[in-house]
Short mmCIF file of N, CA and C in Angstrom, two decimals:
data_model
loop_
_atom_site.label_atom_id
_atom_site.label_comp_id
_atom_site.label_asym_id
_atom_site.label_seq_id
_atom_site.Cartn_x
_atom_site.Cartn_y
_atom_site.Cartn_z
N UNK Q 1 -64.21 -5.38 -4.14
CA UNK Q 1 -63.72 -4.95 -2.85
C UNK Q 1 -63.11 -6.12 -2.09
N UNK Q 2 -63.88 -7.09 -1.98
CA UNK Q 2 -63.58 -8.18 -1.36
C UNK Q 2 -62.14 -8.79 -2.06
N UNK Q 3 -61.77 -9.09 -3.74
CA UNK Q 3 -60.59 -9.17 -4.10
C UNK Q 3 -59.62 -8.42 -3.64
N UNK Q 4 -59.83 -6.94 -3.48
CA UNK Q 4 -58.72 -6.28 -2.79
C UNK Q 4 -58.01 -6.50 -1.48
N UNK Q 5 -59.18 -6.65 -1.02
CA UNK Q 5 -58.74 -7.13 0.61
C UNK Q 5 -57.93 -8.48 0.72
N UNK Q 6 -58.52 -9.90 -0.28
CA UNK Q 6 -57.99 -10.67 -0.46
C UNK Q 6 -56.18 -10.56 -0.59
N UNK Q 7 -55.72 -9.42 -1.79
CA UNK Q 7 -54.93 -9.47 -2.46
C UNK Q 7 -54.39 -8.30 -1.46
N UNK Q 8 -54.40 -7.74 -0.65
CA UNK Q 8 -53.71 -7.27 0.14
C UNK Q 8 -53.50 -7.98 1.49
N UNK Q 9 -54.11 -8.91 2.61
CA UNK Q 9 -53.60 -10.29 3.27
C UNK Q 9 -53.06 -10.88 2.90
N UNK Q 10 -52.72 -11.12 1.14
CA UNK Q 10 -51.85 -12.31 0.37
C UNK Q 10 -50.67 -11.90 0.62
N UNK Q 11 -50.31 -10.27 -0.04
CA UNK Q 11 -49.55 -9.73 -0.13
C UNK Q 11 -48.54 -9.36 1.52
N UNK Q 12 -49.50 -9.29 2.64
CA UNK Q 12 -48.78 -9.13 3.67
C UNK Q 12 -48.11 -10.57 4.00
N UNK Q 13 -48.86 -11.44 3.92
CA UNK Q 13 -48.58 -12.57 4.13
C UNK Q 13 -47.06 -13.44 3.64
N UNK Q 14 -47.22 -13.26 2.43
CA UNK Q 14 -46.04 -13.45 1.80
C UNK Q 14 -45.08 -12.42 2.21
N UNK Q 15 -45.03 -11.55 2.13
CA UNK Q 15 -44.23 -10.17 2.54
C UNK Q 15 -43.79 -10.72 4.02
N UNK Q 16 -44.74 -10.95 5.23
CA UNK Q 16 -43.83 -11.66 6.60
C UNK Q 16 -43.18 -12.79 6.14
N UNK Q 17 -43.28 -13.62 5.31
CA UNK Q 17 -42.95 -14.99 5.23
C UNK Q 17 -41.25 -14.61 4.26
N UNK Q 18 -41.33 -13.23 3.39
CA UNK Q 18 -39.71 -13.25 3.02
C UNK Q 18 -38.83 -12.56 3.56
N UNK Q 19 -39.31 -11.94 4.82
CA UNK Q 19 -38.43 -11.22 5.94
C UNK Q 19 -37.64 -12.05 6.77
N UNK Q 20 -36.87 -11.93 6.86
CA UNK Q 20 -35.38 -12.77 7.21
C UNK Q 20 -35.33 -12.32 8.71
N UNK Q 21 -35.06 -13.53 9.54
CA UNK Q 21 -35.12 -12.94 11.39
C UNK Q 21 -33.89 -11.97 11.50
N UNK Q 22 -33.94 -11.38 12.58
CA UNK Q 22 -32.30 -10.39 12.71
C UNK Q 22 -31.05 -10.89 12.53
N UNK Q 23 -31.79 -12.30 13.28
CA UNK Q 23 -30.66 -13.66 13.82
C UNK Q 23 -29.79 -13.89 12.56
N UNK Q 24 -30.46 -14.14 11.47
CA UNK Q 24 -29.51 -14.31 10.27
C UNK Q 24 -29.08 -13.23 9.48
N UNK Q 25 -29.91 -12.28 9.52
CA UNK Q 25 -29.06 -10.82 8.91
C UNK Q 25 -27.67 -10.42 9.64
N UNK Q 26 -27.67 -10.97 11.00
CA UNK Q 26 -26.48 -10.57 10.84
C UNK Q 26 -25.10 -11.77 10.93
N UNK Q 27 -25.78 -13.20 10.86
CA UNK Q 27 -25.17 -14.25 10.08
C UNK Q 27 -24.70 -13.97 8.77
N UNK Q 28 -25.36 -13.46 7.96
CA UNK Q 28 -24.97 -13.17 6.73
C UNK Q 28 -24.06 -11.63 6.41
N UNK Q 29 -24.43 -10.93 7.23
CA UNK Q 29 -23.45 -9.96 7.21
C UNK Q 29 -22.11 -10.11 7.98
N UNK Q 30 -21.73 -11.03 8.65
CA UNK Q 30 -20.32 -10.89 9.21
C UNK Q 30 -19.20 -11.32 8.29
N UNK Q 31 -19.34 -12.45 7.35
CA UNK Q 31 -18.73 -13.25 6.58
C UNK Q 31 -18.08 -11.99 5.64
N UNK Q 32 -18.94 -10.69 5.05
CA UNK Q 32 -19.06 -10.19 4.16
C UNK Q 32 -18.68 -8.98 4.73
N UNK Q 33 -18.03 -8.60 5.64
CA UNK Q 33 -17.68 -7.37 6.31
C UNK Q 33 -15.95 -7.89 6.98
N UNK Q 34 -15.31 -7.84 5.92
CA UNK Q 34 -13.95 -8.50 6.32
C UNK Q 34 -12.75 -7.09 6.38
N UNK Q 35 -12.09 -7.28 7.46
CA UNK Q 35 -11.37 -5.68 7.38
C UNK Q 35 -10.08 -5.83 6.86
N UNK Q 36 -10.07 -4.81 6.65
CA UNK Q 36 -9.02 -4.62 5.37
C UNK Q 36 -7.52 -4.75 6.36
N UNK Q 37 -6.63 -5.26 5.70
CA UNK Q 37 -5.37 -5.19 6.42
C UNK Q 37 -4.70 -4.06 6.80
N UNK Q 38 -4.00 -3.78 7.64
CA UNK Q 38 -3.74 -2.31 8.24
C UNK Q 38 -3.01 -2.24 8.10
N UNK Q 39 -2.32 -0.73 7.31
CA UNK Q 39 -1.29 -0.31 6.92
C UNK Q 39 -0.09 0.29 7.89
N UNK Q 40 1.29 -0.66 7.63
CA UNK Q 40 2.15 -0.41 8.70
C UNK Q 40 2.40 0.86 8.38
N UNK Q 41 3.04 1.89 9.87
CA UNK Q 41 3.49 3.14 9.74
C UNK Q 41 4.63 2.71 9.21
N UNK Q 42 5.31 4.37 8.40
CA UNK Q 42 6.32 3.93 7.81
C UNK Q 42 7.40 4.40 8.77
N UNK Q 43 8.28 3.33 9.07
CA UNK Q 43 9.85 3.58 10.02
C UNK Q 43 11.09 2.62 9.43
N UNK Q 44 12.20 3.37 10.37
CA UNK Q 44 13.24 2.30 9.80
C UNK Q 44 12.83 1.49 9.95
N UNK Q 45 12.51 0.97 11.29
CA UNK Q 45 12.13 -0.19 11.62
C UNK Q 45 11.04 -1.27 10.69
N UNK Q 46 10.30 -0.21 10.46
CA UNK Q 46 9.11 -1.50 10.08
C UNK Q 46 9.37 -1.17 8.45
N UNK Q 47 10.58 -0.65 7.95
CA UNK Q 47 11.36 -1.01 6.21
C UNK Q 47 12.35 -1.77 6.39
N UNK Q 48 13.08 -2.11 7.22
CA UNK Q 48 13.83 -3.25 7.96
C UNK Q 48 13.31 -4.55 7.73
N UNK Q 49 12.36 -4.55 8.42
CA UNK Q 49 11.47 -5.45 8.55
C UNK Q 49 10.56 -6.26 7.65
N UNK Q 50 10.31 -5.47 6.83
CA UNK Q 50 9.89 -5.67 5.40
C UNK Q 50 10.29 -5.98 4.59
N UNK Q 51 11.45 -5.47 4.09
CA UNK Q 51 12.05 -5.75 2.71
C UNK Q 51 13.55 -6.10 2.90
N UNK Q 52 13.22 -7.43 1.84
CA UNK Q 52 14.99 -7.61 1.85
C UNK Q 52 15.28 -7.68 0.74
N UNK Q 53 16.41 -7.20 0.26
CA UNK Q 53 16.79 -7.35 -0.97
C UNK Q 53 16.70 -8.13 -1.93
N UNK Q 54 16.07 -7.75 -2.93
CA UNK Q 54 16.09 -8.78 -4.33
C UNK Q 54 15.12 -9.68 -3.37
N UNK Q 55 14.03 -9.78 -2.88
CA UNK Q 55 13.02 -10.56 -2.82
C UNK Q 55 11.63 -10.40 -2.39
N UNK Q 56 11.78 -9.25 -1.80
CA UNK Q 56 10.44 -8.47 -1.76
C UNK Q 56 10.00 -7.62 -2.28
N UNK Q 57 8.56 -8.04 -2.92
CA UNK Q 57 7.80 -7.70 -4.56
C UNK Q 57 7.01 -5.92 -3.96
N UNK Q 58 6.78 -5.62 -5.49
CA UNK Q 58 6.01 -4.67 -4.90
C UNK Q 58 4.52 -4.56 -4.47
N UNK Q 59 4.05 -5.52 -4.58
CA UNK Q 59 2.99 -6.13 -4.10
C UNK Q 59 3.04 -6.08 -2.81
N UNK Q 60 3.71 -6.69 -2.29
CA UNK Q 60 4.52 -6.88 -0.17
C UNK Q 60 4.73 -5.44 -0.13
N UNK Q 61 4.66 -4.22 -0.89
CA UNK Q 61 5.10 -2.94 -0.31
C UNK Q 61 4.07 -2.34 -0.47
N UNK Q 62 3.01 -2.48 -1.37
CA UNK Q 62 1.93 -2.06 -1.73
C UNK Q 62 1.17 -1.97 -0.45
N UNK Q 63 0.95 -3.52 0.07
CA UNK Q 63 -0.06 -3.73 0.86
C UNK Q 63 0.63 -3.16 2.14
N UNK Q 64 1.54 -3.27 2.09
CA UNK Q 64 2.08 -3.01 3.76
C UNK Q 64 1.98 -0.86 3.86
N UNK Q 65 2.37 -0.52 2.75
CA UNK Q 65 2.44 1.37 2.99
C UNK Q 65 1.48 1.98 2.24
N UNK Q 66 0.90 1.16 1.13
CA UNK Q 66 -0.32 2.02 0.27
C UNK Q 66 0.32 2.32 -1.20
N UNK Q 67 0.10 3.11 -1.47
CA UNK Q 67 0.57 3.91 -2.78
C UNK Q 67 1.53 4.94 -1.91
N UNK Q 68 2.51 4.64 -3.15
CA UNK Q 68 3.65 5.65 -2.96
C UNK Q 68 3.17 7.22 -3.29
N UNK Q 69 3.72 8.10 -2.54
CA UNK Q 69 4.13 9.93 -3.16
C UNK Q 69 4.02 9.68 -4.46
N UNK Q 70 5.21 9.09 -4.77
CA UNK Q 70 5.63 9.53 -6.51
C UNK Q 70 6.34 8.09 -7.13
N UNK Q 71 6.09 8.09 -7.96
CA UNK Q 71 6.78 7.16 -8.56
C UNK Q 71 7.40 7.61 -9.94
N UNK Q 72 9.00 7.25 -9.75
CA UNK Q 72 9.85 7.96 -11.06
C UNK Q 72 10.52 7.17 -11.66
N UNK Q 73 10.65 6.98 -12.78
CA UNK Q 73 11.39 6.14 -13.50
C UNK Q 73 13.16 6.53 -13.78
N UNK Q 74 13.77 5.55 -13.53
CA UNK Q 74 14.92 5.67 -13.80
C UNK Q 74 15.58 6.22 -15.08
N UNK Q 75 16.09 7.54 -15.21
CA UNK Q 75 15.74 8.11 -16.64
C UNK Q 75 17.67 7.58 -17.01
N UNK Q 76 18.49 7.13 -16.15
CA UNK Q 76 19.64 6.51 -16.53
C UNK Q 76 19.65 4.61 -16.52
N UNK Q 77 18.70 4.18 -16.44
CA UNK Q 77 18.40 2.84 -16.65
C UNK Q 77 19.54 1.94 -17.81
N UNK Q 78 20.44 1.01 -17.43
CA UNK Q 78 21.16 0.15 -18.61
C UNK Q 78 20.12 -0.64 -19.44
N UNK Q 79 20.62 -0.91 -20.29
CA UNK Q 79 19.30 -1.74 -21.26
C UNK Q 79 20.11 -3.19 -20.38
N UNK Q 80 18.56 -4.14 -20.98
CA UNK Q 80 19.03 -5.51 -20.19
C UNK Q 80 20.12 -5.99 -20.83
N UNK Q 81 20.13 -5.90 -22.37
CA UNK Q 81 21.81 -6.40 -23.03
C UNK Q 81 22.65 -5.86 -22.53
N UNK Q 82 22.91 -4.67 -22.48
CA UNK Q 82 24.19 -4.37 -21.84
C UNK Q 82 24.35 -4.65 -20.36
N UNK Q 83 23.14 -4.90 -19.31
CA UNK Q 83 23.61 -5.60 -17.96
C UNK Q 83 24.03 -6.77 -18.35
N UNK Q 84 23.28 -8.04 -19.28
CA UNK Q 84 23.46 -9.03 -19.49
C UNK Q 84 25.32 -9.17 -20.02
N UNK Q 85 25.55 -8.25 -20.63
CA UNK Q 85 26.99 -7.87 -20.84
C UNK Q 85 28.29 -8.31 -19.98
N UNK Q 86 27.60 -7.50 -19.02
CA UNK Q 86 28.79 -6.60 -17.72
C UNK Q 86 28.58 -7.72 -16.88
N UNK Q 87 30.34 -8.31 -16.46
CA UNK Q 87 30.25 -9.43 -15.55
C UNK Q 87 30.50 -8.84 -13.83
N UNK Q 88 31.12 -7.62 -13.73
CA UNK Q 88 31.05 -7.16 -11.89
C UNK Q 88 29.78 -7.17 -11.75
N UNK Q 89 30.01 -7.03 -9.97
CA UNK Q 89 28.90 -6.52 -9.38
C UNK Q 89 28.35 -5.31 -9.78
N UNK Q 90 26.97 -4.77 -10.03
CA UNK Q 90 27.03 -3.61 -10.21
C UNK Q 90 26.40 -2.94 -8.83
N UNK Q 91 26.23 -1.47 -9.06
CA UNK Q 91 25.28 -1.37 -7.76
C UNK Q 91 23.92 -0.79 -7.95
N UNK Q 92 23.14 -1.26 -6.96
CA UNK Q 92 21.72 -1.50 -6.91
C UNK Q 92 21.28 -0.60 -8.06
N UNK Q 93 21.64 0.66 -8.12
CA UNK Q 93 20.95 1.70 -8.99
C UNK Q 93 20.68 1.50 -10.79
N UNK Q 94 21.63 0.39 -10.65
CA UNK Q 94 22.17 0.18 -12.50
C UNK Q 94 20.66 -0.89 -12.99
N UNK Q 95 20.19 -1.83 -12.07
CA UNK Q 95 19.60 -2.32 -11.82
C UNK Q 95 17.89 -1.62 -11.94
N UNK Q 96 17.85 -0.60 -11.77
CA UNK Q 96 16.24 0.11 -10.56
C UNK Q 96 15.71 0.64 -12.16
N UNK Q 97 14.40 -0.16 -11.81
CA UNK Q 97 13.51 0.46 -13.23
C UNK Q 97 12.99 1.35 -12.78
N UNK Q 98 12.08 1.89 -11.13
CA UNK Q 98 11.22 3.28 -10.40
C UNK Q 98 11.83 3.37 -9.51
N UNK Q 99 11.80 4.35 -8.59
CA UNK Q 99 11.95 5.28 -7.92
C UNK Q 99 10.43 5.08 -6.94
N UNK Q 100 10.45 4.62 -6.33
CA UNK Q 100 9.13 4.50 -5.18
C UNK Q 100 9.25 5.60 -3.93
N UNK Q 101 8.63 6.87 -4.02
CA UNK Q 101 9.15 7.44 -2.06
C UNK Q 101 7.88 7.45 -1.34
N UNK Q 102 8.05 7.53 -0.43
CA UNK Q 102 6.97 7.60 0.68
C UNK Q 102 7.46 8.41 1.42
N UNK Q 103 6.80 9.17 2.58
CA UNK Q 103 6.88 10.03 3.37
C UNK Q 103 5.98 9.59 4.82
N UNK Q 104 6.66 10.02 6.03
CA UNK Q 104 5.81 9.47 7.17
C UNK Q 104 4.81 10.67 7.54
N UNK Q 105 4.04 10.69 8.29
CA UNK Q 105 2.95 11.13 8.75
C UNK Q 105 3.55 12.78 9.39
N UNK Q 106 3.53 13.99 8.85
CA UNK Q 106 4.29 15.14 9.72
C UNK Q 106 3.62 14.84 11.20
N UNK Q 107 2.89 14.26 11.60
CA UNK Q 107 2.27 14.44 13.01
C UNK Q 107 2.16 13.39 13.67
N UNK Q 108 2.87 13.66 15.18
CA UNK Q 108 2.97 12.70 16.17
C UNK Q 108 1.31 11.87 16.40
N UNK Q 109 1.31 11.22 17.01
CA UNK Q 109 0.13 10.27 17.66
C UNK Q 109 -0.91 11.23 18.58
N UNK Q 110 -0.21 12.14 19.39
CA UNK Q 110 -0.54 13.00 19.89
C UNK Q 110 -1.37 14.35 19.05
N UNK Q 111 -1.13 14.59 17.93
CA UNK Q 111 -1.54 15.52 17.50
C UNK Q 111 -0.06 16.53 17.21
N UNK Q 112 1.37 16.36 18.41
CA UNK Q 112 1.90 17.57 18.05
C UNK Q 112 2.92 17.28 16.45
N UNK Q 113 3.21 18.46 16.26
CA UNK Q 113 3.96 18.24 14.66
C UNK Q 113 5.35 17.53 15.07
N UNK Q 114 5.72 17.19 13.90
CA UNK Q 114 7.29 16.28 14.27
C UNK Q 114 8.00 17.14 14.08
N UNK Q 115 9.51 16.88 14.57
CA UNK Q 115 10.39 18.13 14.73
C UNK Q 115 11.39 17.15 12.79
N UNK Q 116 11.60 16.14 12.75
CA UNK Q 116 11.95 15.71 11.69
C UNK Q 116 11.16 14.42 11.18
N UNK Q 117 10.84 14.53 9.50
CA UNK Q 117 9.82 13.57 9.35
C UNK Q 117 10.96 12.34 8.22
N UNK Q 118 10.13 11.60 8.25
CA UNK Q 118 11.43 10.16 8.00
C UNK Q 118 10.82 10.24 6.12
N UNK Q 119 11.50 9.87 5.08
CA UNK Q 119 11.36 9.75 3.67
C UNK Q 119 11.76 8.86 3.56
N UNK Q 120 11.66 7.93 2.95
CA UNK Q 120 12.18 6.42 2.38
C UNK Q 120 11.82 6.41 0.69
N UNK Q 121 13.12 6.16 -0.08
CA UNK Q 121 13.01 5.83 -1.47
C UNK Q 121 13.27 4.15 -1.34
N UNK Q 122 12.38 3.23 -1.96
CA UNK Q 122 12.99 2.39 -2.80
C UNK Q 122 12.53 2.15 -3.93
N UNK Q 123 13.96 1.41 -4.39
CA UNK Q 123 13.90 0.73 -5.74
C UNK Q 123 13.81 -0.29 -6.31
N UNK Q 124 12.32 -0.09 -7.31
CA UNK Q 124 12.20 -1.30 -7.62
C UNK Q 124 12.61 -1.99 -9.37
N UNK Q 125 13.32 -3.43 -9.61
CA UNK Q 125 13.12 -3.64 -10.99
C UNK Q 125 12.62 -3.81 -11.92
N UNK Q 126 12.97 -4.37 -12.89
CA UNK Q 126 11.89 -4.56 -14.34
C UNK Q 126 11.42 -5.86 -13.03
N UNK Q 127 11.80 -6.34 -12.80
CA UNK Q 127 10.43 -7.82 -12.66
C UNK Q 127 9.78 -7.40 -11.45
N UNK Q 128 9.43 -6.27 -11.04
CA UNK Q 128 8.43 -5.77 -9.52
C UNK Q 128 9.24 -5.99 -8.39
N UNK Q 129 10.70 -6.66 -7.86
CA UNK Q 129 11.32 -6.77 -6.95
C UNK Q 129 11.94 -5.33 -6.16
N UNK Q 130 11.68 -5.40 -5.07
CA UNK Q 130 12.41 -4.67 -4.44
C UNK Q 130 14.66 -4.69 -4.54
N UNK Q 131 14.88 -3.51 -5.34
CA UNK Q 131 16.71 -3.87 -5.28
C UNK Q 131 17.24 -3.58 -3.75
N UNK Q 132 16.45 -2.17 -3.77
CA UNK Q 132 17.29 -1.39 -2.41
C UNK Q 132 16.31 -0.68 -2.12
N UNK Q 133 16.45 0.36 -0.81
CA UNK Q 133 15.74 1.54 -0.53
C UNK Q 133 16.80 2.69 0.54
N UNK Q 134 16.32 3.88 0.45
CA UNK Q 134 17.16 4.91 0.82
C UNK Q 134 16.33 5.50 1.84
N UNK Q 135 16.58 5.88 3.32
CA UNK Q 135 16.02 6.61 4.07
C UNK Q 135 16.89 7.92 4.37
N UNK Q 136 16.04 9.16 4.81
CA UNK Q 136 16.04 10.05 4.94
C UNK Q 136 15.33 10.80 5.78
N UNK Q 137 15.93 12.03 6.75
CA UNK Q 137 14.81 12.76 7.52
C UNK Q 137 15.19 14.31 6.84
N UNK Q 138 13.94 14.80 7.30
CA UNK Q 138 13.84 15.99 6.70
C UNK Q 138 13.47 16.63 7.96
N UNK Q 139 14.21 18.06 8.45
CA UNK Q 139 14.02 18.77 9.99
C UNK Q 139 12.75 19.94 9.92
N UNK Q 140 12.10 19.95 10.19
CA UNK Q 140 10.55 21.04 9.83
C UNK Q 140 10.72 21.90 11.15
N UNK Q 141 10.65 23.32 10.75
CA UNK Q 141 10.44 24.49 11.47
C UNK Q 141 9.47 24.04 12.08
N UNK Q 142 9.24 24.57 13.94
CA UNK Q 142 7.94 24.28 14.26
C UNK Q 142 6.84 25.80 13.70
N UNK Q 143 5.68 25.32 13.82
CA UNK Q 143 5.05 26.81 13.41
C UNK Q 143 5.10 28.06 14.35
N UNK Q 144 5.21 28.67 13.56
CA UNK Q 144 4.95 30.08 14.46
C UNK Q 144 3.65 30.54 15.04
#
């Protein structure tokens, strides 16, 4: 009996002695609670702003809008010999290995629906660079 009792004071004992004060629980939790970078809305403006031709990766588009809608591959793509070929300029499209679109949010800040919502394609190459991108609005019935 008396061992038990022993071995249960040991046990509390040690047990207060590996409890950590509040003070550092939450020392140790701030370091480790890091927020995630916030994803720009998508506008002309802030695809303007972002990407410039032939130098912004898709990595820089990743982080800034998320994952794209869809992603499509260029099913008329030149092989690299034959770009390597061709001495004009070509244009951006001859170039574009996907098809990246995104779509903006159908709903205002407010809650009400948008009367037209903004689409943005760009394109990216074989080496992850941004070539170009295409914007677009689309006009939505309000509901009935």
């Amino acid at each position: 009996m008396m061992k038990r009792v022993g071995l249960l004071v040991l046990g509390a004992f040690l047990g207060g002695c590996l409890h950590a004060a509040p003070g550092e629980v939450k020392k140790e939790a701030a370091p480790a609670a890091v927020q995630a970078p916030k994803k720009l809305e998508l506008s002309e403006a802030s695809l303007a702003e972002l990407i410039v031709k032939d130098k912004t990766t898709k990595q820089e588009v990743l982080a800034a809008f998320g994952s794209p809608v869809t992603v499509e591959p260029n099913q008329r793509q030149l092989s690299k010999e034959l770009l390597a070929t061709i001495k004009i300029a070509l244009p951006p499209i001859a170039r574009t290995k996907e098809f990246w679109k995104y779509n903006a949010p159908p709903f205002n800040p407010d809650g009400s629906m948008k009367s037209k919502i903004l689409s943005a394609m760009i394109f990216i190459d074989d080496n992850g660079v941004v070539v170009d991108y295409l914007t677009s609005y689309t006009h939505v019935a309000p509901p009935q």
